[in-house]
Structures are given as structure tokens and as C-alpha cells.
Short mmCIF file of C-alpha atoms and ligand atoms in Angstrom, two decimals:
data_model
loop_
_atom_site.label_atom_id
_atom_site.label_comp_id
_atom_site.label_asym_id
_atom_site.label_seq_id
_atom_site.Cartn_x
_atom_site.Cartn_y
_atom_site.Cartn_z
CA MET K 1 -0.05 0.00 -0.09
CA ARG K 2 1.82 3.22 -1.24
CA ILE K 3 1.49 6.72 0.03
CA ILE K 4 0.32 8.82 -3.01
CA ALA K 5 -0.27 12.00 -1.41
CA ALA K 6 -0.02 14.03 1.83
CA LYS K 7 -1.14 17.37 2.71
CA VAL K 8 -1.28 19.78 5.77
CA ILE K 9 -4.74 21.41 6.67
CA VAL K 10 -4.76 24.54 8.90
CA THR K 11 -8.12 25.25 10.53
CA CYS K 12 -9.25 27.74 13.24
CA PRO K 13 -12.85 26.58 14.47
CA GLY K 14 -12.39 28.59 17.73
CA ARG K 15 -8.54 27.84 17.94
CA ASN K 16 -5.80 26.77 15.52
CA PHE K 17 -5.29 23.03 14.46
CA VAL K 18 -2.70 21.61 12.30
CA THR K 19 -3.70 18.32 10.56
CA LEU K 20 -1.73 15.92 8.30
CA LYS K 21 -3.72 13.89 6.06
CA ILE K 22 -1.93 10.92 4.14
CA GLU K 23 -3.62 9.27 1.09
CA THR K 24 -2.86 5.67 -0.26
CA ASP K 25 -3.10 3.90 -3.60
CA GLN K 26 -5.72 1.57 -2.03
CA GLY K 27 -8.10 4.45 -1.50
CA LEU K 28 -7.46 4.62 2.33
CA HIS K 29 -6.56 7.79 4.03
CA GLY K 30 -5.37 8.70 7.74
CA ILE K 31 -5.13 11.85 9.71
CA GLY K 32 -2.65 12.89 12.48
CA ASP K 33 -2.62 15.87 14.58
CA ALA K 34 0.40 18.24 14.34
CA THR K 35 -0.70 21.17 16.53
CA LEU K 36 1.94 22.87 18.44
CA ASN K 37 0.16 25.78 20.37
CA GLY K 38 1.34 29.17 19.45
CA ARG K 39 3.97 27.74 17.01
CA GLU K 40 1.68 26.10 14.53
CA LYS K 41 3.45 27.36 11.37
CA ALA K 42 6.89 25.84 12.19
CA VAL K 43 5.34 22.33 12.09
CA VAL K 44 3.35 23.18 9.01
CA ALA K 45 6.78 24.14 7.27
CA TYR K 46 8.51 21.35 8.86
CA LEU K 47 6.03 18.97 7.34
CA GLU K 48 5.53 20.62 3.90
CA GLU K 49 9.02 21.43 3.21
CA HIS K 50 11.01 18.45 4.69
CA VAL K 51 8.61 15.54 5.55
CA ILE K 52 5.94 15.08 2.76
CA PRO K 53 8.47 14.87 -0.21
CA LEU K 54 10.10 11.99 1.67
CA LEU K 55 6.72 10.13 2.12
CA ILE K 56 5.43 9.89 -1.41
CA GLY K 57 5.85 6.48 -2.64
CA ARG K 58 6.64 4.64 0.56
CA ASP K 59 4.89 1.69 1.84
CA ALA K 60 2.23 2.95 4.34
CA HIS K 61 2.33 -0.34 6.34
CA ARG K 62 5.93 0.36 7.35
CA ILE K 63 5.35 2.57 10.35
CA GLU K 64 8.12 1.75 12.39
CA ASP K 65 10.59 2.10 9.48
CA ILE K 66 9.17 5.51 8.59
CA TRP K 67 9.42 6.73 12.19
CA GLN K 68 12.98 5.76 12.37
CA TYR K 69 13.57 7.27 9.00
CA LEU K 70 12.23 10.54 9.99
CA TYR K 71 13.89 10.44 13.23
CA ARG K 72 17.36 9.36 12.83
CA GLY K 73 17.42 10.26 9.20
CA ALA K 74 17.00 14.17 9.81
CA TYR K 75 20.31 14.03 11.98
CA TRP K 76 18.62 16.65 14.22
CA ARG K 77 16.74 14.65 16.70
CA ARG K 78 14.05 15.42 19.26
CA GLY K 79 12.37 18.82 19.93
CA PRO K 80 8.80 19.94 19.87
CA VAL K 81 8.71 20.82 16.26
CA THR K 82 10.23 17.62 14.99
CA MET K 83 8.46 15.36 17.31
CA SER K 84 5.04 16.87 16.55
CA ALA K 85 5.70 16.53 12.83
CA ILE K 86 6.83 12.73 13.29
CA ALA K 87 3.75 12.36 15.61
CA ALA K 88 1.35 13.50 12.78
CA VAL K 89 2.89 11.01 10.34
CA ASP K 90 2.75 8.14 12.81
CA THR K 91 -0.73 9.02 13.90
CA ALA K 92 -2.04 9.01 10.24
CA LEU K 93 -0.15 5.77 9.44
CA TRP K 94 -1.68 3.92 12.49
CA ASP K 95 -5.14 5.13 11.36
CA ILE K 96 -4.53 3.86 7.84
CA LYS K 97 -3.09 0.57 9.11
CA ALA K 98 -6.18 -0.12 11.35
CA LYS K 99 -8.55 0.80 8.60
CA ALA K 100 -6.76 -1.57 6.27
CA ALA K 101 -7.05 -4.28 9.05
CA GLY K 102 -10.88 -3.39 9.48
CA MET K 103 -10.45 -2.74 13.15
CA PRO K 104 -10.40 0.15 15.55
CA LEU K 105 -6.91 0.93 16.49
CA TYR K 106 -6.95 -0.31 19.92
CA GLN K 107 -7.50 -3.81 18.58
CA LEU K 108 -4.29 -3.53 16.69
CA LEU K 109 -2.34 -2.46 19.74
CA GLY K 110 -3.43 -5.46 21.75
CA GLY K 111 -7.06 -5.05 22.45
CA ALA K 112 -8.96 -3.38 25.28
CA SER K 113 -7.48 -3.60 28.90
CA ARG K 114 -10.45 -1.89 30.37
CA ASP K 115 -14.13 -0.94 29.62
CA GLY K 116 -13.52 2.75 29.29
CA VAL K 117 -11.13 5.55 29.83
CA LEU K 118 -11.19 7.44 33.05
CA VAL K 119 -10.97 11.23 32.33
CA TYR K 120 -10.68 14.39 34.19
CA GLY K 121 -12.28 17.67 33.38
CA HIS K 122 -10.67 21.36 33.91
CA ALA K 123 -12.99 23.16 36.50
CA ASN K 124 -11.93 26.65 37.03
CA GLY K 125 -13.19 29.99 38.44
CA ALA K 126 -12.00 33.53 39.26
CA ASP K 127 -11.96 32.84 42.90
CA ILE K 128 -12.58 29.86 45.27
CA GLU K 129 -16.40 30.13 45.28
CA GLU K 130 -16.39 30.11 41.35
CA THR K 131 -14.15 27.19 41.32
CA VAL K 132 -16.35 25.22 44.04
CA ASP K 133 -19.38 25.90 41.84
CA ALA K 134 -17.52 24.84 38.58
CA VAL K 135 -16.48 21.33 40.26
CA GLY K 136 -20.06 20.88 41.13
CA ARG K 137 -20.91 21.32 37.57
CA TYR K 138 -18.56 18.86 36.30
CA GLN K 139 -19.69 16.36 38.86
CA ASP K 140 -23.23 16.77 37.69
CA MET K 141 -21.98 15.90 34.16
CA GLY K 142 -20.89 12.50 35.61
CA TYR K 143 -16.92 13.39 35.96
CA LYS K 144 -15.22 11.14 38.55
CA ALA K 145 -12.15 13.17 38.46
CA ILE K 146 -11.76 17.04 38.28
CA ARG K 147 -8.77 19.27 38.11
CA ALA K 148 -9.63 22.37 39.95
CA GLN K 149 -7.89 25.88 39.20
CA SER K 150 -8.80 29.24 40.77
CA GLY K 151 -7.77 32.81 40.42
CA VAL K 152 -5.31 33.96 43.09
CA PRO K 153 -6.29 37.28 45.01
CA GLY K 154 -4.18 40.11 43.69
CA VAL K 155 -2.65 38.12 40.91
CA LYS K 156 -3.60 39.38 37.61
CA GLY K 157 -4.25 36.68 34.97
CA ALA K 158 -3.39 33.55 36.95
CA TYR K 159 -3.07 30.44 34.57
CA GLY K 160 -5.69 27.89 34.27
CA VAL K 161 -8.44 30.16 34.73
CA GLY K 162 -10.81 30.54 31.53
CA LYS K 163 -13.10 33.19 30.54
CA GLY K 164 -16.17 31.26 31.13
CA GLY K 165 -17.86 28.07 29.70
CA LEU K 166 -16.10 24.75 29.24
CA TYR K 167 -13.63 25.66 26.45
CA TYR K 168 -10.52 26.77 28.26
CA GLU K 169 -7.79 27.99 25.93
CA PRO K 170 -4.67 29.86 27.05
CA ALA K 171 -3.25 31.22 23.77
CA ASP K 172 -5.37 34.45 23.83
CA SER K 173 -3.73 37.06 21.53
CA THR K 174 -1.56 37.69 18.51
CA LEU K 175 1.34 38.82 20.62
CA PRO K 176 1.67 37.24 24.07
CA SER K 177 -0.43 38.86 26.81
CA GLU K 178 1.47 39.63 29.99
CA THR K 179 0.45 38.25 33.42
CA VAL K 180 1.85 39.03 36.85
CA TRP K 181 2.84 35.99 39.11
CA THR K 182 3.29 35.96 42.94
CA THR K 183 4.37 32.62 44.46
CA SER K 184 3.81 33.54 48.10
CA THR K 185 0.20 34.50 47.55
CA TYR K 186 -0.37 31.26 45.42
CA LEU K 187 1.18 29.06 48.15
CA ASP K 188 -1.22 30.43 50.76
CA HIS K 189 -4.27 30.21 48.51
CA ALA K 190 -3.99 26.89 46.79
CA PRO K 191 -4.57 24.61 50.14
CA LYS K 192 -7.75 26.77 51.03
CA LEU K 193 -9.31 26.04 47.63
CA PHE K 194 -8.76 22.20 48.40
CA GLU K 195 -9.85 22.33 51.98
CA ARG K 196 -13.13 23.91 50.54
CA LEU K 197 -13.50 21.32 47.88
CA ARG K 198 -13.07 18.37 50.33
CA ALA K 199 -15.55 20.10 52.69
CA THR K 200 -18.10 20.50 49.98
CA TYR K 201 -17.73 17.21 47.99
CA GLY K 202 -16.50 14.82 50.47
CA PRO K 203 -13.59 12.19 50.00
CA GLU K 204 -14.81 10.29 46.99
CA ILE K 205 -14.20 12.73 44.06
CA GLU K 206 -10.78 12.66 42.64
CA LEU K 207 -9.24 15.96 42.60
CA LEU K 208 -6.32 17.33 40.54
CA HIS K 209 -4.20 20.46 40.26
CA ASP K 210 -1.98 21.84 37.69
CA VAL K 211 0.89 24.13 39.11
CA HIS K 212 1.91 25.00 35.59
CA HIS K 213 5.59 25.12 36.31
CA ARG K 214 5.33 28.10 38.61
CA LEU K 215 7.43 26.88 41.56
CA THR K 216 11.02 26.21 42.55
CA PRO K 217 11.74 22.69 43.75
CA ILE K 218 11.44 23.61 47.45
CA GLU K 219 8.46 25.63 46.99
CA ALA K 220 6.75 22.73 45.09
CA ALA K 221 7.82 20.41 48.08
CA ARG K 222 5.93 22.83 50.57
CA LEU K 223 2.87 22.85 48.45
CA GLY K 224 2.78 19.11 48.00
CA LYS K 225 3.00 18.74 51.82
CA SER K 226 0.33 21.41 52.41
CA LEU K 227 -1.88 19.67 49.97
CA GLU K 228 -1.42 16.15 51.67
CA PRO K 229 -4.67 16.36 53.84
CA PHE K 230 -6.79 16.77 50.78
CA ARG K 231 -5.44 13.62 49.04
CA LEU K 232 -5.05 14.99 45.48
CA PHE K 233 -5.01 12.49 42.61
CA TRP K 234 -2.06 14.48 41.51
CA MET K 235 -0.11 17.79 41.55
CA GLU K 236 1.02 18.58 37.98
CA ASP K 237 3.98 20.29 36.68
CA CYS K 238 4.99 21.60 40.15
CA THR K 239 8.47 22.81 38.92
CA PRO K 240 9.96 23.06 35.53
CA ALA K 241 11.31 19.54 34.54
CA GLU K 242 14.29 20.24 32.27
CA ASN K 243 16.41 19.33 35.13
CA GLN K 244 14.90 15.94 36.13
CA ASP K 245 17.13 15.77 39.26
CA ALA K 246 15.16 18.65 40.84
CA PHE K 247 12.21 16.16 41.38
CA ARG K 248 14.54 14.45 43.97
CA LEU K 249 13.99 17.12 46.29
CA VAL K 250 10.29 17.41 45.81
CA ARG K 251 9.79 13.78 46.09
CA GLN K 252 11.65 13.40 49.34
CA HIS K 253 9.33 15.91 51.03
CA THR K 254 5.91 14.95 49.85
CA THR K 255 3.62 12.04 49.51
CA THR K 256 1.27 14.05 47.04
CA PRO K 257 1.41 12.11 43.87
CA LEU K 258 3.30 13.91 41.05
CA ALA K 259 2.40 14.07 37.28
CA VAL K 260 4.73 15.55 34.73
CA GLY K 261 5.30 15.51 30.98
CA GLU K 262 3.02 17.57 28.77
CA ILE K 263 5.81 19.60 27.34
CA PHE K 264 8.18 16.51 26.96
CA ASN K 265 8.61 15.12 23.41
CA SER K 266 11.01 12.25 24.05
CA ILE K 267 11.64 9.17 26.34
CA HIS K 268 14.97 10.90 27.29
CA ASP K 269 13.00 13.82 28.71
CA CYS K 270 11.52 11.46 31.30
CA ARG K 271 14.04 8.63 31.72
CA THR K 272 15.33 9.86 35.17
CA LEU K 273 11.90 10.70 36.48
CA ILE K 274 10.65 7.24 35.66
CA GLU K 275 13.68 5.23 36.49
CA GLU K 276 13.91 6.83 39.87
CA GLN K 277 10.32 6.77 40.50
CA LEU K 278 10.35 10.32 41.03
CA ILE K 279 6.83 10.82 39.61
CA ASP K 280 3.80 8.76 39.61
CA TYR K 281 2.19 9.84 36.13
CA ILE K 282 3.75 10.55 32.81
CA ARG K 283 1.71 13.03 30.78
CA THR K 284 3.29 12.84 27.44
CA THR K 285 0.67 12.46 24.64
CA VAL K 286 0.43 11.46 20.95
CA VAL K 287 0.91 14.74 19.28
CA HIS K 288 3.83 16.12 21.03
CA ALA K 289 5.65 12.82 21.91
CA GLY K 290 6.16 11.25 18.42
CA GLY K 291 3.03 9.48 17.90
CA ILE K 292 1.71 6.08 19.06
CA THR K 293 4.86 4.58 18.25
CA HIS K 294 6.97 6.60 20.70
CA LEU K 295 4.37 6.96 23.44
CA ARG K 296 4.30 3.23 23.50
CA GLN K 297 8.00 3.04 24.30
CA ILE K 298 7.55 5.75 27.09
CA ALA K 299 4.58 3.70 28.57
CA GLY K 300 6.70 0.47 28.38
CA LEU K 301 9.46 2.07 30.40
CA ALA K 302 7.03 3.63 32.86
CA ALA K 303 5.37 0.22 33.45
CA LEU K 304 8.62 -1.22 34.79
CA TYR K 305 8.44 1.44 37.71
CA GLN K 306 4.88 1.55 38.50
CA VAL K 307 4.32 4.87 36.86
CA ARG K 308 1.16 5.29 35.11
CA THR K 309 -0.05 7.33 31.98
CA GLY K 310 -2.01 10.55 32.28
CA CYS K 311 -2.01 11.91 28.62
CA HIS K 312 -2.37 15.66 28.14
CA GLY K 313 -5.55 16.51 26.48
CA ALA K 314 -6.12 20.20 26.52
CA THR K 315 -8.20 21.87 23.90
CA ASP K 316 -5.08 22.85 21.84
CA LEU K 317 -4.58 19.16 21.07
CA SER K 318 -7.04 18.42 18.35
CA PRO K 319 -9.69 15.67 18.33
CA ALA K 320 -7.43 13.58 15.98
CA CYS K 321 -4.88 13.62 18.91
CA MET K 322 -7.67 12.71 21.28
CA GLY K 323 -9.16 9.94 19.32
CA ALA K 324 -5.60 8.19 19.04
CA ALA K 325 -4.81 8.94 22.73
CA LEU K 326 -8.06 7.15 23.62
CA HIS K 327 -7.23 3.94 21.62
CA PHE K 328 -3.85 4.07 23.39
CA ASP K 329 -5.63 4.56 26.64
CA LEU K 330 -7.82 1.63 26.28
CA TRP K 331 -5.06 -0.68 25.64
CA VAL K 332 -2.09 0.67 27.77
CA PRO K 333 -1.64 -1.68 30.66
CA ASN K 334 -0.36 1.02 32.98
CA PHE K 335 -3.06 3.45 32.36
CA GLY K 336 -3.68 6.16 34.97
CA ILE K 337 -6.25 8.73 33.65
CA GLN K 338 -6.58 10.81 30.56
CA GLU K 339 -7.27 14.64 30.51
CA TYR K 340 -10.39 15.76 28.76
CA MET K 341 -10.85 19.36 28.11
CA ARG K 342 -14.05 19.67 25.76
CA HIS K 343 -13.70 21.07 22.38
CA SER K 344 -16.01 23.63 21.15
CA GLU K 345 -18.84 22.58 18.92
CA GLU K 346 -17.29 24.30 16.01
CA THR K 347 -14.08 22.08 16.56
CA ASP K 348 -16.11 18.91 17.12
CA ALA K 349 -18.01 19.58 13.66
CA VAL K 350 -14.84 20.17 11.71
CA PHE K 351 -13.43 16.79 13.19
CA PRO K 352 -16.38 14.09 13.24
CA HIS K 353 -15.30 11.41 15.69
CA ALA K 354 -16.46 8.19 17.13
CA TYR K 355 -15.32 8.74 20.64
CA THR K 356 -18.12 9.36 23.22
CA PHE K 357 -18.36 10.43 26.87
CA ASN K 358 -20.59 8.68 29.32
CA ASP K 359 -20.49 8.94 33.16
CA GLY K 360 -16.96 10.08 33.56
CA TYR K 361 -15.42 7.86 30.96
CA LEU K 362 -14.53 8.21 27.31
CA HIS K 363 -14.61 5.40 24.84
CA PRO K 364 -12.82 5.58 21.39
CA GLY K 365 -15.65 3.84 19.74
CA GLU K 366 -15.57 0.87 17.29
CA ALA K 367 -15.01 2.67 14.08
CA VAL K 368 -12.20 1.37 11.99
CA GLY K 369 -8.73 3.28 12.37
CA HIS K 370 -8.65 5.89 15.14
CA GLY K 371 -12.02 6.99 14.53
CA VAL K 372 -11.47 10.85 13.81
CA ASP K 373 -11.59 12.41 10.52
CA ILE K 374 -11.50 16.12 9.21
CA ASP K 375 -14.30 17.80 7.11
CA GLU K 376 -12.11 19.65 4.77
CA ALA K 377 -14.88 21.82 3.19
CA LEU K 378 -15.88 22.97 6.76
CA ALA K 379 -12.24 23.44 7.87
CA THR K 380 -11.68 26.01 5.06
CA LYS K 381 -14.28 28.17 6.58
CA TYR K 382 -12.03 28.74 9.44
CA PRO K 383 -8.93 30.52 8.42
CA TYR K 384 -5.51 30.46 10.54
CA ASP K 385 -5.69 33.14 13.25
CA PRO K 386 -2.36 33.53 14.89
CA LYS K 387 -2.65 33.40 18.72
CA GLN K 388 0.27 32.94 21.40
CA LEU K 389 0.32 31.73 24.89
CA PRO K 390 0.75 34.42 27.45
CA VAL K 391 3.92 35.15 29.36
CA ALA K 392 4.37 35.65 33.22
CA ARG K 393 6.51 38.15 34.96
CA LEU K 394 7.23 38.35 38.64
CA THR K 395 5.96 41.67 40.40
CA ASP K 396 9.47 43.29 39.74
CA GLY K 397 9.15 42.55 35.98
CA SER K 398 11.34 39.57 35.77
CA ILE K 399 10.31 36.87 33.19
CA TRP K 400 8.94 33.90 35.06
CA ASN K 401 7.62 30.54 33.85
CA TRP K 402 4.23 30.50 32.19
C1 GCO I 501 -3.01 21.31 30.60
C2 GCO I 501 -2.17 22.33 30.28
C3 GCO I 501 -2.58 23.50 29.18
C4 GCO I 501 -1.51 23.97 28.58
C5 GCO I 501 -1.76 24.14 27.25
C6 GCO I 501 -0.50 24.82 26.49
O1 GCO I 501 -2.62 20.57 31.65
O2 GCO I 501 -4.03 21.21 30.24
O3 GCO I 501 -1.28 22.88 31.11
O4 GCO I 501 -3.62 24.28 29.70
O5 GCO I 501 -1.24 25.29 29.12
O6 GCO I 501 -1.96 22.90 26.46
O7 GCO I 501 -0.60 24.80 25.30
MG1 MG I 502 -0.82 21.21 32.46
#
């Protein structure tokens, strides 16, 4: 089965998505997500200029060989642009292979290990009261696990707080908007939120929290400790993780479970974290970590150390990523949880999909392939609209981590 054509489709049904579509001489096509929030066009150019010409004429069944060809063959390895581009090819090829086999993708991976994929939603509010109400709304929708984020008093534009509704999206303006961050206020505020949530909703609901790289290791250790009474499912990205060794310090001080990895793109980014059991959940997902082929390796390494998966699933990852991730989640033995930030109705219409939400669980569906397609005619109605993620500064004006 030869690849005869491939193209990149950029569309903005509420936010920008980059999709690779590969076609074969057997009349089968597959799609893969290539969206890198705020840096979309870099991946478009990488695919159009450097990858698509290499794909034409290749055997679409040779997924592993094509992965190695693009990874080793480029000489320049890793990095979010490269790995998102490789992921898009890999996802589209797994989609095609599963269609050719007449199976949903999870069957090719090894079959279902569970009946459904436990997901967490993203509840947020301008203050504690609003977040408490938002958590209640998610619970009413059936969610068993909810990540709670709240504005911090006196902190302008704290991360993770949407502008209302279910469709949180941090990339909000053509040039990055600027926010101000105060760690000390946040460290006092966050435990109060979880104290209120436990008092209101009791012990059963799983609660998560995203720190979004804002703390130093010792501050992260302190937060983890102060959240222990509220038994979080995880504390996410508590400190930047380029320096994996930093997590030794956090780990030795707290039993709050730790989750890291949404900005990782390679197994090498998380090797120390996994091998030294410094984290509990690895959050790499299909689009930014080299596709199903590479994600499988990361999960395999993690399984040896009882680290479980918790794939990133924010709205800037397209339904094509979500669909592929759900097949992976249904199969992967050491599954933990999947993030599910709902897409807008416009996005869902551009990407018809087989996955469904029911009572706190997603299921990828039984359609052949990964079950997500793109309506190209509808996609053209939403032209690219450049948007970047905000930046954060401390009160003295120094740049901090967004
Ligand atoms: C999450 C994330 C997102 C990111 C976004 C960046 O855990 O959902 O932290 O909200 O900020 O995906 O593109
Ligand atoms: Mg996050």
C-alpha cells in the first residue's frame, strides 16, 4: 500500500489546529494531529518542506521504518517541532493500518485492557467560590475526576482560569499577553481551595491540580506537603522539569502524587523521572511525543517502575490527537487517567469523531482506524488566526515560567 499524497490542513474553528492527511493507492486515508500551540506554522513548514516529499511512494504499512527514517534520518533529533511532525505522520499511518485491518486501532495495539477511559475535566473560576461551583457542574455531568484551578487574589491573569464556559484556551492574543505572578500568595491560597472542595464534595471525588511550572523545587515540596490532607490524585508540573534531578528534592518531602510531561517530546526527557520513581504519572501524549510508536515506548519504560499514564488533553490538542490517545489509553496496561478538556461545537463539527463520553469515561468507539476524520470543506471556513500563549512576569518585572 503506497502513499500517493499528503497534505497539511490548517483550520481555526475557535482555535488553531494543524492536521496531516495521508492518502494511499488503496483509497484509504489517515489523519494525524500536528498542532503545537502558538508555534503552529513551524510544524506546517517542517511537514510541507521536509517531510511530505519523503513520504510519497513509501509503503504505508511500514510505520516503524518510517518513524526511524524521519527521526534518525533528519540527523537533528527530538524537539517539539520535529516530534510533533513525526507524531502526525505516525498517527495518520496507524489510522490507515487499522482501517486496512478493518479494526479500531486499540485492537491492533493489543485489545482493550479496560471498559472505558477514566477522564478528568478542567474546572476553573475567578475565585474559590466560582471554582467550587464549577467542580459541582463537572460532577453533575458525571465526571469522577476533576482538576480544580482558581484565580489567586491580587494575581492578575493566573494560569488555568478560563473566560467562562467549558472551553478553556490559554493562547489568547496575537502577541503574548503579559500576566503577573506572585508565588507567596499562591502558596497560601491553593490549600484553601482544596480544603473547601473536600469540605463541600467529600472524600470520593478525585481532585487534581496543575501548578503549571510556577514553583521552585523547595516551594513545590512545600505545596505538596500542604496539600497532603486533601488527598489529591496528582499535583501537575509543580516545577520545570528540564532538570529531572530537581524532582528528587520534591519527592523526598511529600507523598502528594506527582505528574509531569505535557511539554516533553522524548523518552529521554523523562528517563530519570521514571527510573528513579520520582513521579507517579507521565503526561506525554500522542501529538507532542512522537505519535503512538514513541508513546508506547515511554509507557513501556514507565510500566517497569509502576509509573502510570495521564495523557495531556487540553483543547489545543485536536480531536485527532484525542481519538488516537483514547485507543492508546484503552489498551495501555499501566493506564492512569486521561485529560479531557472539551472542544467547542465548531471544533467537533470540523473533526467528526467516534469517541463518546459517558458517566466520567470516554470510549474511542468501534469505528475502524482511530475514528476521527476531518471535514475539509468545513475546515476551509475557519482560516488560521495567529494566537500565542501568555507570558508571566514576577512583580518586579522579571520573566517567570508560564
Ligand atoms: C493542561 C495544560 C494546558 C497548557 C496548554 C498549552 O494541563 O491542560 O497545562 O492548559 O497550558 O495545553 O498549550
Ligand atoms: Mg498542564
